Short mmCIF file of N, CA, C and O in Angstrom, two decimals:
data_model
loop_
_atom_site.label_atom_id
_atom_site.label_comp_id
_atom_site.label_asym_id
_atom_site.label_seq_id
_atom_site.Cartn_x
_atom_site.Cartn_y
_atom_site.Cartn_z
N UNK A 83 52.93 56.27 25.37
CA UNK A 83 52.16 55.08 26.15
C UNK A 83 51.35 55.70 27.22
O UNK A 83 51.45 56.64 28.08
N UNK A 84 50.32 54.90 27.28
CA UNK A 84 49.32 55.27 27.90
C UNK A 84 48.70 54.92 29.45
O UNK A 84 50.01 53.23 29.91
N UNK A 85 48.80 54.52 30.93
CA UNK A 85 48.87 54.44 32.15
C UNK A 85 47.41 53.23 32.41
O UNK A 85 47.79 53.12 33.41
N UNK A 86 46.82 53.55 31.27
CA UNK A 86 45.42 52.55 31.48
C UNK A 86 46.17 51.43 32.15
O UNK A 86 46.65 50.63 30.73
N UNK A 87 45.25 50.57 32.60
CA UNK A 87 45.43 48.66 33.12
C UNK A 87 44.47 48.44 33.45
O UNK A 87 43.09 48.94 33.61
N UNK A 88 43.77 47.36 32.71
CA UNK A 88 42.85 46.39 32.47
C UNK A 88 42.60 46.17 34.26
O UNK A 88 43.27 45.32 35.00
N UNK A 89 40.69 45.66 34.29
CA UNK A 89 40.75 45.48 35.82
C UNK A 89 41.09 43.62 35.16
O UNK A 89 40.80 43.26 34.66
N UNK A 90 41.39 43.71 36.66
CA UNK A 90 41.36 42.03 36.38
C UNK A 90 41.05 41.40 35.95
O UNK A 90 40.41 39.88 35.52
N UNK A 91 39.69 41.06 36.20
CA UNK A 91 38.46 40.47 35.72
C UNK A 91 38.09 40.97 33.95
O UNK A 91 37.66 39.91 33.09
N UNK A 92 38.28 41.81 33.74
CA UNK A 92 39.19 42.39 31.84
C UNK A 92 39.69 41.43 31.41
O UNK A 92 40.15 41.02 29.81
N UNK A 93 40.75 40.77 31.96
CA UNK A 93 42.16 40.71 31.34
C UNK A 93 41.53 38.92 30.55
O UNK A 93 41.01 37.90 31.45
N UNK A 94 42.37 38.56 29.39
CA UNK A 94 42.03 37.00 28.85
C UNK A 94 42.59 36.11 29.95
O UNK A 94 41.87 35.24 29.87
N UNK A 95 43.27 35.95 30.94
CA UNK A 95 44.28 35.32 31.86
C UNK A 95 41.90 35.19 32.65
O UNK A 95 42.20 33.44 33.03
N UNK A 96 42.17 35.88 33.18
CA UNK A 96 40.78 35.98 34.39
C UNK A 96 39.71 35.75 33.75
O UNK A 96 38.87 34.49 34.44
N UNK A 97 39.20 35.69 32.62
CA UNK A 97 37.96 35.24 32.08
C UNK A 97 37.95 34.49 31.16
O UNK A 97 37.29 33.32 31.69
N UNK A 98 39.27 33.40 30.81
CA UNK A 98 39.15 32.09 30.69
C UNK A 98 40.17 30.83 31.88
O UNK A 98 39.27 30.01 32.21
N UNK A 99 40.03 31.96 32.78
CA UNK A 99 40.59 30.95 34.71
C UNK A 99 41.67 30.38 34.25
O UNK A 99 42.88 29.54 34.93
N UNK A 100 42.77 31.00 32.91
CA UNK A 100 44.41 30.43 33.53
C UNK A 100 44.42 30.73 33.22
O UNK A 100 46.11 30.23 33.13
N UNK A 101 44.93 32.03 34.10
CA UNK A 101 45.75 32.70 34.58
C UNK A 101 46.57 32.38 35.68
O UNK A 101 46.02 31.48 36.56
N UNK A 102 48.06 33.38 36.23
CA UNK A 102 48.49 32.82 37.72
C UNK A 102 47.42 33.56 38.05
O UNK A 102 47.50 33.97 39.23
N UNK A 103 46.11 34.69 38.26
CA UNK A 103 45.61 35.24 39.18
C UNK A 103 45.14 34.27 40.05
O UNK A 103 44.07 33.22 38.70
N UNK A 104 44.59 33.87 41.55
CA UNK A 104 43.60 32.75 42.05
C UNK A 104 41.87 33.97 41.60
O UNK A 104 42.16 34.94 41.42
N UNK A 105 41.20 32.68 41.82
CA UNK A 105 39.83 33.21 41.68
C UNK A 105 39.44 34.41 42.82
O UNK A 105 39.80 33.75 43.85
N UNK A 106 38.78 35.50 43.02
CA UNK A 106 38.16 35.52 43.83
C UNK A 106 37.69 35.26 44.81
O UNK A 106 37.40 34.42 44.68
N UNK A 107 37.70 35.28 46.07
CA UNK A 107 36.98 34.41 46.93
C UNK A 107 35.77 35.05 47.59
O UNK A 107 35.70 36.08 47.45
N UNK A 108 34.91 34.28 47.88
CA UNK A 108 34.07 34.47 48.14
C UNK A 108 33.90 35.48 49.05
O UNK A 108 34.18 35.25 50.44
N UNK A 109 32.71 36.33 49.35
CA UNK A 109 31.84 36.83 51.02
C UNK A 109 32.81 36.41 51.56
O UNK A 109 31.40 35.11 51.43
N UNK A 110 32.87 36.54 52.88
CA UNK A 110 33.17 36.41 54.38
C UNK A 110 31.42 36.63 54.92
O UNK A 110 31.64 37.42 54.60
N UNK A 111 30.83 35.77 55.30
CA UNK A 111 29.74 36.14 56.41
C UNK A 111 30.32 36.62 57.62
O UNK A 111 31.47 35.90 58.01
N UNK A 112 29.30 37.69 58.12
CA UNK A 112 30.32 38.06 58.80
C UNK A 112 28.86 37.72 60.94
O UNK A 112 27.79 37.75 60.60
N UNK A 113 29.69 37.73 61.42
CA UNK A 113 29.72 36.92 62.93
C UNK A 113 28.84 38.41 64.19
O UNK A 113 29.74 38.95 64.00
N UNK A 114 27.99 37.88 64.54
CA UNK A 114 27.16 38.97 64.91
C UNK A 114 28.30 39.33 66.26
O UNK A 114 29.42 37.84 66.67
N UNK A 115 28.78 40.03 67.22
CA UNK A 115 30.31 40.42 67.99
C UNK A 115 29.64 41.92 67.96
O UNK A 115 28.84 42.07 68.18
N UNK A 116 30.82 42.12 69.06
CA UNK A 116 30.26 43.84 69.50
C UNK A 116 30.28 44.86 69.01
O UNK A 116 30.78 44.27 67.38
N UNK A 117 29.90 45.91 68.67
CA UNK A 117 29.68 47.43 68.20
C UNK A 117 30.21 47.25 68.00
O UNK A 117 31.80 48.05 68.52
N UNK A 118 31.07 47.45 66.70
CA UNK A 118 32.08 47.70 66.56
C UNK A 118 33.05 47.08 66.11
O UNK A 118 34.45 47.22 65.84
N UNK A 119 33.35 45.80 66.15
CA UNK A 119 34.09 45.53 66.17
C UNK A 119 34.82 45.01 65.04
O UNK A 119 33.40 45.19 64.08
N UNK A 120 35.63 44.44 64.39
CA UNK A 120 35.74 44.86 62.96
C UNK A 120 35.42 43.15 63.02
O UNK A 120 34.75 41.87 63.40
N UNK A 121 34.19 42.88 61.47
CA UNK A 121 33.72 41.98 61.30
C UNK A 121 32.21 41.64 61.76
O UNK A 121 31.82 40.65 61.80
N UNK A 122 31.97 43.04 63.23
CA UNK A 122 30.58 42.66 62.82
C UNK A 122 29.39 42.83 62.47
O UNK A 122 30.06 43.91 61.90
N UNK A 123 28.10 42.14 62.40
CA UNK A 123 26.99 43.42 61.92
C UNK A 123 26.71 44.74 62.38
O UNK A 123 26.51 44.94 63.07
N UNK A 124 26.45 45.10 61.32
CA UNK A 124 26.04 46.50 61.99
C UNK A 124 24.21 46.73 61.47
O UNK A 124 23.72 45.97 60.40
N UNK A 125 24.17 47.79 61.95
CA UNK A 125 21.90 46.78 62.47
C UNK A 125 21.99 48.15 60.99
O UNK A 125 23.16 49.12 60.39
N UNK A 126 20.50 47.31 60.40
CA UNK A 126 20.89 48.77 58.75
C UNK A 126 20.36 50.00 59.34
O UNK A 126 19.31 50.26 60.68
N UNK A 127 20.06 50.82 58.67
CA UNK A 127 19.90 51.78 58.05
C UNK A 127 18.36 52.16 58.59
O UNK A 127 17.94 51.96 57.66
N UNK A 128 17.20 53.11 59.53
CA UNK A 128 16.85 53.39 59.77
C UNK A 128 15.92 53.90 58.09
O UNK A 128 17.05 54.05 57.47
N UNK A 129 14.41 53.06 57.83
CA UNK A 129 14.08 53.29 56.49
C UNK A 129 13.59 54.87 56.46
O UNK A 129 13.28 55.88 57.84
N UNK A 130 13.98 55.83 55.68
CA UNK A 130 13.58 57.72 55.73
C UNK A 130 11.78 57.27 55.91
O UNK A 130 10.79 56.97 54.84
N UNK A 131 12.50 58.69 55.90
CA UNK A 131 10.41 59.04 56.57
C UNK A 131 9.98 59.97 55.55
O UNK A 131 11.24 60.70 55.46
N UNK A 132 9.18 59.21 54.84
CA UNK A 132 8.48 60.88 54.12
C UNK A 132 7.75 62.07 55.02
O UNK A 132 6.90 62.63 53.76
N UNK A 133 7.43 62.30 56.20
CA UNK A 133 7.00 62.54 56.60
C UNK A 133 7.25 63.97 56.35
O UNK A 133 8.82 63.69 56.50
N UNK A 134 6.36 65.30 56.40
CA UNK A 134 7.05 66.62 56.30
C UNK A 134 7.86 67.38 58.11
O UNK A 134 7.40 66.02 58.82
N UNK A 135 9.23 67.64 57.32
CA UNK A 135 10.62 68.76 58.62
C UNK A 135 9.18 69.09 59.08
O UNK A 135 8.23 70.08 59.21
N UNK A 136 9.28 69.40 60.84
CA UNK A 136 8.65 70.19 61.78
C UNK A 136 8.99 71.91 61.35
O UNK A 136 9.76 71.53 60.87
N UNK A 137 8.13 72.63 61.50
CA UNK A 137 7.97 73.55 61.02
C UNK A 137 9.20 74.43 62.43
O UNK A 137 9.64 73.53 63.18
N UNK A 138 10.30 75.12 61.38
CA UNK A 138 11.68 75.44 62.18
C UNK A 138 11.66 77.82 62.16
O UNK A 138 11.94 77.71 60.40
N UNK A 139 12.04 77.40 62.72
CA UNK A 139 12.50 79.57 62.98
C UNK A 139 13.29 79.01 61.65
O UNK A 139 14.89 78.86 61.15
N UNK A 140 13.40 80.09 60.09
CA UNK A 140 15.28 80.41 59.74
C UNK A 140 15.81 81.08 59.77
O UNK A 140 16.96 81.59 59.07
N UNK A 141 14.84 82.16 61.08
CA UNK A 141 17.13 83.20 61.92
C UNK A 141 17.06 83.81 60.88
O UNK A 141 17.80 84.17 60.94
N UNK A 142 16.05 84.57 60.14
CA UNK A 142 16.34 85.83 59.24
C UNK A 142 16.33 87.48 59.78
O UNK A 142 15.04 86.98 61.15
N UNK A 143 17.09 87.80 59.96
CA UNK A 143 17.04 88.95 60.92
C UNK A 143 16.16 89.88 60.39
O UNK A 143 16.24 90.04 59.64
N UNK A 144 15.70 90.91 61.24
CA UNK A 144 14.90 91.73 60.35
C UNK A 144 15.51 93.23 61.34
O UNK A 144 14.93 93.22 62.77
N UNK A 145 15.93 93.76 60.67
CA UNK A 145 16.10 95.22 60.44
C UNK A 145 14.98 96.17 60.41
O UNK A 145 14.55 95.94 59.73
N UNK A 146 14.85 97.19 61.86
CA UNK A 146 13.60 98.57 62.41
C UNK A 146 14.23 99.26 60.87
O UNK A 146 14.98 99.61 60.90
N UNK A 147 13.13 99.83 60.45
CA UNK A 147 12.81 100.52 59.24
C UNK A 147 12.67 101.83 59.92
O UNK A 147 13.13 103.19 59.21
N UNK A 148 12.18 101.96 60.77
CA UNK A 148 12.17 103.55 61.65
C UNK A 148 10.68 103.93 61.01
O UNK A 148 10.81 104.74 62.06
N UNK A 149 9.56 103.54 61.00
CA UNK A 149 8.62 103.42 60.53
C UNK A 149 8.01 102.00 60.97
O UNK A 149 7.04 100.71 61.19
N UNK A 150 7.17 103.40 62.41
CA UNK A 150 6.62 102.40 63.24
C UNK A 150 4.75 101.54 62.44
O UNK A 150 5.42 100.11 62.39
N UNK A 151 4.53 101.50 61.80
CA UNK A 151 3.31 100.87 60.48
C UNK A 151 4.40 99.65 60.62
O UNK A 151 4.23 98.37 60.00
N UNK A 152 5.77 99.43 59.54
CA UNK A 152 5.62 99.17 58.10
C UNK A 152 6.84 97.98 58.94
O UNK A 152 6.49 96.51 58.92
N UNK A 153 7.42 98.16 60.38
CA UNK A 153 8.13 97.40 61.35
C UNK A 153 7.55 96.42 62.06
O UNK A 153 7.58 95.17 61.90
N UNK A 154 5.98 96.51 62.07
CA UNK A 154 4.92 96.03 62.94
C UNK A 154 4.14 94.68 61.49
O UNK A 154 4.72 94.42 61.99
N UNK A 155 4.46 94.89 60.61
CA UNK A 155 3.87 94.24 59.76
C UNK A 155 5.27 93.51 59.24
O UNK A 155 4.78 92.07 59.18
N UNK A 156 6.29 93.84 59.83
CA UNK A 156 7.62 93.06 59.04
C UNK A 156 7.54 91.89 60.07
O UNK A 156 8.38 91.25 60.41
N UNK A 157 7.40 92.36 61.58
CA UNK A 157 7.57 91.62 62.75
C UNK A 157 6.07 90.08 62.45
O UNK A 157 6.36 89.42 63.26
N UNK A 158 5.33 90.21 61.96
CA UNK A 158 4.39 89.48 61.69
C UNK A 158 5.10 88.58 61.23
O UNK A 158 4.39 86.97 61.17
N UNK A 159 6.05 88.64 60.35
CA UNK A 159 6.54 87.77 59.36
C UNK A 159 7.13 86.61 60.30
O UNK A 159 7.35 85.13 59.92
N UNK A 160 7.64 86.60 61.51
CA UNK A 160 7.49 85.98 61.91
C UNK A 160 6.33 84.92 63.21
O UNK A 160 7.07 83.19 62.98
N UNK A 161 6.18 85.20 62.43
CA UNK A 161 4.58 84.26 62.70
C UNK A 161 4.69 83.07 62.04
O UNK A 161 4.19 82.06 62.45
N UNK A 162 5.37 83.03 60.59
CA UNK A 162 5.45 82.18 59.73
C UNK A 162 6.65 81.09 60.42
O UNK A 162 6.56 79.94 59.68
N UNK A 163 7.12 81.39 61.46
CA UNK A 163 7.96 80.23 61.36
C UNK A 163 7.99 79.26 62.30
O UNK A 163 8.32 78.17 61.68
N UNK A 164 6.34 79.86 62.50
CA UNK A 164 6.03 78.10 64.23
C UNK A 164 5.13 77.17 63.36
O UNK A 164 4.38 76.66 63.36
N UNK A 165 4.68 77.98 61.48
CA UNK A 165 3.52 77.31 60.95
C UNK A 165 4.15 75.98 60.04
O UNK A 165 5.31 76.29 59.77
N UNK A 166 3.46 75.16 59.87
CA UNK A 166 3.53 74.31 58.13
C UNK A 166 3.54 75.01 56.96
O UNK A 166 2.79 75.81 57.53
N UNK A 167 4.21 75.48 56.07
CA UNK A 167 4.10 75.13 54.66
C UNK A 167 3.66 75.85 54.65
O UNK A 167 3.03 76.84 53.75
N UNK A 168 2.40 75.07 54.75
CA UNK A 168 0.86 75.68 53.83
C UNK A 168 0.13 76.63 54.54
O UNK A 168 -0.31 76.72 54.27
N UNK A 169 0.35 76.89 55.55
CA UNK A 169 0.34 77.86 56.71
C UNK A 169 0.68 79.49 56.05
O UNK A 169 0.39 80.63 56.56
N UNK A 170 2.39 79.45 56.02
CA UNK A 170 2.46 80.62 55.34
C UNK A 170 1.42 81.31 54.10
O UNK A 170 2.30 82.52 54.33
N UNK A 171 1.06 81.20 53.17
CA UNK A 171 0.51 82.02 52.75
C UNK A 171 -0.09 83.07 53.14
O UNK A 171 -1.28 83.75 53.54
N UNK A 172 -0.97 82.62 54.14
CA UNK A 172 -1.73 83.31 55.25
C UNK A 172 -1.42 84.54 55.53
O UNK A 172 -1.57 85.18 55.61
N UNK A 173 0.06 84.28 56.34
CA UNK A 173 0.47 85.33 57.11
C UNK A 173 1.37 85.75 55.35
O UNK A 173 1.56 87.35 56.22
N UNK A 174 1.97 85.60 54.80
CA UNK A 174 2.72 86.57 53.84
C UNK A 174 1.20 87.46 52.72
O UNK A 174 1.80 88.12 52.49
N UNK A 175 0.13 86.57 52.66
CA UNK A 175 -0.69 87.69 52.28
C UNK A 175 -0.65 89.10 53.04
O UNK A 175 -1.35 90.46 52.96
N UNK A 176 -0.80 88.83 54.45
CA UNK A 176 -1.50 89.32 55.22
C UNK A 176 -0.71 90.87 55.87
O UNK A 176 -0.56 91.98 55.56
N UNK A 177 0.71 89.91 55.78
CA UNK A 177 1.68 90.63 55.35
C UNK A 177 1.84 91.83 54.20
O UNK A 177 1.93 93.29 54.66
N UNK A 178 1.42 91.31 53.15
CA UNK A 178 1.36 92.06 51.97
C UNK A 178 0.55 93.19 52.04
O UNK A 178 1.30 94.56 51.73
N UNK A 179 -0.89 92.81 52.22
CA UNK A 179 -1.53 93.65 52.36
C UNK A 179 -1.59 94.73 53.29
O UNK A 179 -1.81 95.93 52.76
N UNK A 180 -0.75 94.67 54.61
CA UNK A 180 -0.54 95.90 55.52
C UNK A 180 0.08 96.48 55.27
O UNK A 180 -0.03 98.12 54.99
N UNK A 181 1.33 95.58 54.38
CA UNK A 181 2.52 96.77 53.30
C UNK A 181 2.22 97.80 53.02
O UNK A 181 2.41 98.75 52.31
N UNK A 182 1.31 97.10 51.72
CA UNK A 182 0.38 98.05 50.28
C UNK A 182 -0.16 99.38 51.27
O UNK A 182 -0.63 100.35 50.88
N UNK A 183 -0.33 98.77 52.34
CA UNK A 183 -2.32 99.79 52.96
C UNK A 183 -0.97 100.80 53.69
O UNK A 183 -1.59 101.72 53.08
N UNK A 184 -0.04 99.99 53.92
CA UNK A 184 1.37 101.88 54.51
C UNK A 184 1.81 102.45 53.31
O UNK A 184 1.78 103.47 53.94
N UNK A 185 2.13 101.93 52.58
CA UNK A 185 2.47 102.44 51.33
C UNK A 185 1.88 103.66 50.93
O UNK A 185 1.88 104.20 50.51
N UNK A 186 0.89 102.92 49.94
CA UNK A 186 -1.05 103.95 49.91
C UNK A 186 -0.83 104.85 51.43
O UNK A 186 -0.98 105.79 50.50
N UNK A 187 -1.03 104.66 52.07
CA UNK A 187 -0.96 105.90 53.00
C UNK A 187 0.11 107.14 53.38
O UNK A 187 -0.10 107.76 53.52
N UNK A 188 1.39 106.27 52.79
CA UNK A 188 2.17 107.36 52.19
C UNK A 188 2.16 108.39 51.72
O UNK A 188 3.07 109.11 51.50
N UNK A 189 1.09 107.45 50.50
CA UNK A 189 1.50 108.26 49.06
C UNK A 189 0.37 109.79 49.31
O UNK A 189 0.67 109.86 48.13
N UNK A 190 -0.63 108.58 49.70
CA UNK A 190 -1.96 109.86 49.92
C UNK A 190 -1.16 111.65 50.37
O UNK A 190 -0.66 111.57 51.73
N UNK A 191 -1.82 112.13 49.05
CA UNK A 191 -1.87 113.83 49.86
C UNK A 191 -2.88 114.13 50.37
O UNK A 191 -3.70 113.41 50.84
N UNK A 192 -2.18 114.72 52.15
CA UNK A 192 -2.67 115.35 52.66
C UNK A 192 -4.48 116.33 52.23
O UNK A 192 -3.86 117.21 50.93
N UNK A 193 -5.45 115.67 52.73
CA UNK A 193 -6.09 116.91 52.73
C UNK A 193 -6.23 118.21 52.58
O UNK A 193 -5.09 118.82 53.64
N UNK A 194 -6.92 118.95 51.52
CA UNK A 194 -6.50 120.36 52.17
C UNK A 194 -6.82 121.14 52.67
O UNK A 194 -8.14 121.04 53.33
N UNK A 195 -6.14 122.51 53.59
CA UNK A 195 -6.82 122.71 54.93
C UNK A 195 -7.82 123.87 54.25
O UNK A 195 -7.33 124.50 53.27
N UNK A 196 -9.14 124.34 55.50
CA UNK A 196 -9.47 124.99 55.03
C UNK A 196 -8.57 126.46 54.72
O UNK A 196 -7.78 127.04 55.69
N UNK A 197 -9.57 127.75 53.78
CA UNK A 197 -8.57 128.23 53.68
C UNK A 197 -9.48 129.94 54.28
O UNK A 197 -10.35 129.49 55.22
N UNK A 198 -8.54 129.86 54.76
CA UNK A 198 -9.58 131.98 56.41
C UNK A 198 -9.83 132.03 55.36
O UNK A 198 -10.14 132.41 54.29
N UNK A 199 -11.30 132.23 56.23
CA UNK A 199 -11.97 133.92 56.04
C UNK A 199 -10.91 134.71 55.38
O UNK A 199 -10.53 135.12 55.85
N UNK A 200 -11.36 135.40 53.92
CA UNK A 200 -11.44 136.71 53.38
C UNK A 200 -12.00 138.34 55.05
O UNK A 200 -12.65 137.96 55.38
N UNK A 201 -11.18 138.99 54.81
CA UNK A 201 -11.25 139.79 56.36
C UNK A 201 -11.44 140.96 55.26
O UNK A 201 -11.12 141.95 54.41
N UNK A 202 -12.82 140.95 55.31
CA UNK A 202 -13.11 141.78 54.36
C UNK A 202 -13.31 143.76 55.08
O UNK A 202 -14.25 143.55 54.85
N UNK A 203 -12.02 144.03 55.38
CA UNK A 203 -12.75 145.31 55.64
C UNK A 203 -11.91 146.78 54.57
O UNK A 203 -11.50 146.57 54.50
N UNK A 204 -13.19 147.39 54.70
CA UNK A 204 -13.05 148.23 53.57
C UNK A 204 -12.87 149.34 53.67
O UNK A 204 -13.76 150.49 54.81
#
């Protein structure tokens, strides 16, 4: 057995108007009244704005690494919090360039130390 029941408008009696169901009442016009009162008209919602949202900090914590050069570059990322999205790329490229320079400096081999002159005593 099925639990499905037809909607009132889909029954043959409702479609022909011969059933015992009364026709649905026309919607009532609401009278203006105090806000929040039953039957009071509600103000239309404001139209959605297509303007971009203002810049807002993301709130991403920056954990210190212990390397002053890297920490300074990572702190530069905070500058992007106050820029519109199209301004982020400049900050990101600057930070990327700085981090790449820091890594390159870590990988560079130190210059060979000058060899002491031989003390040729014979």
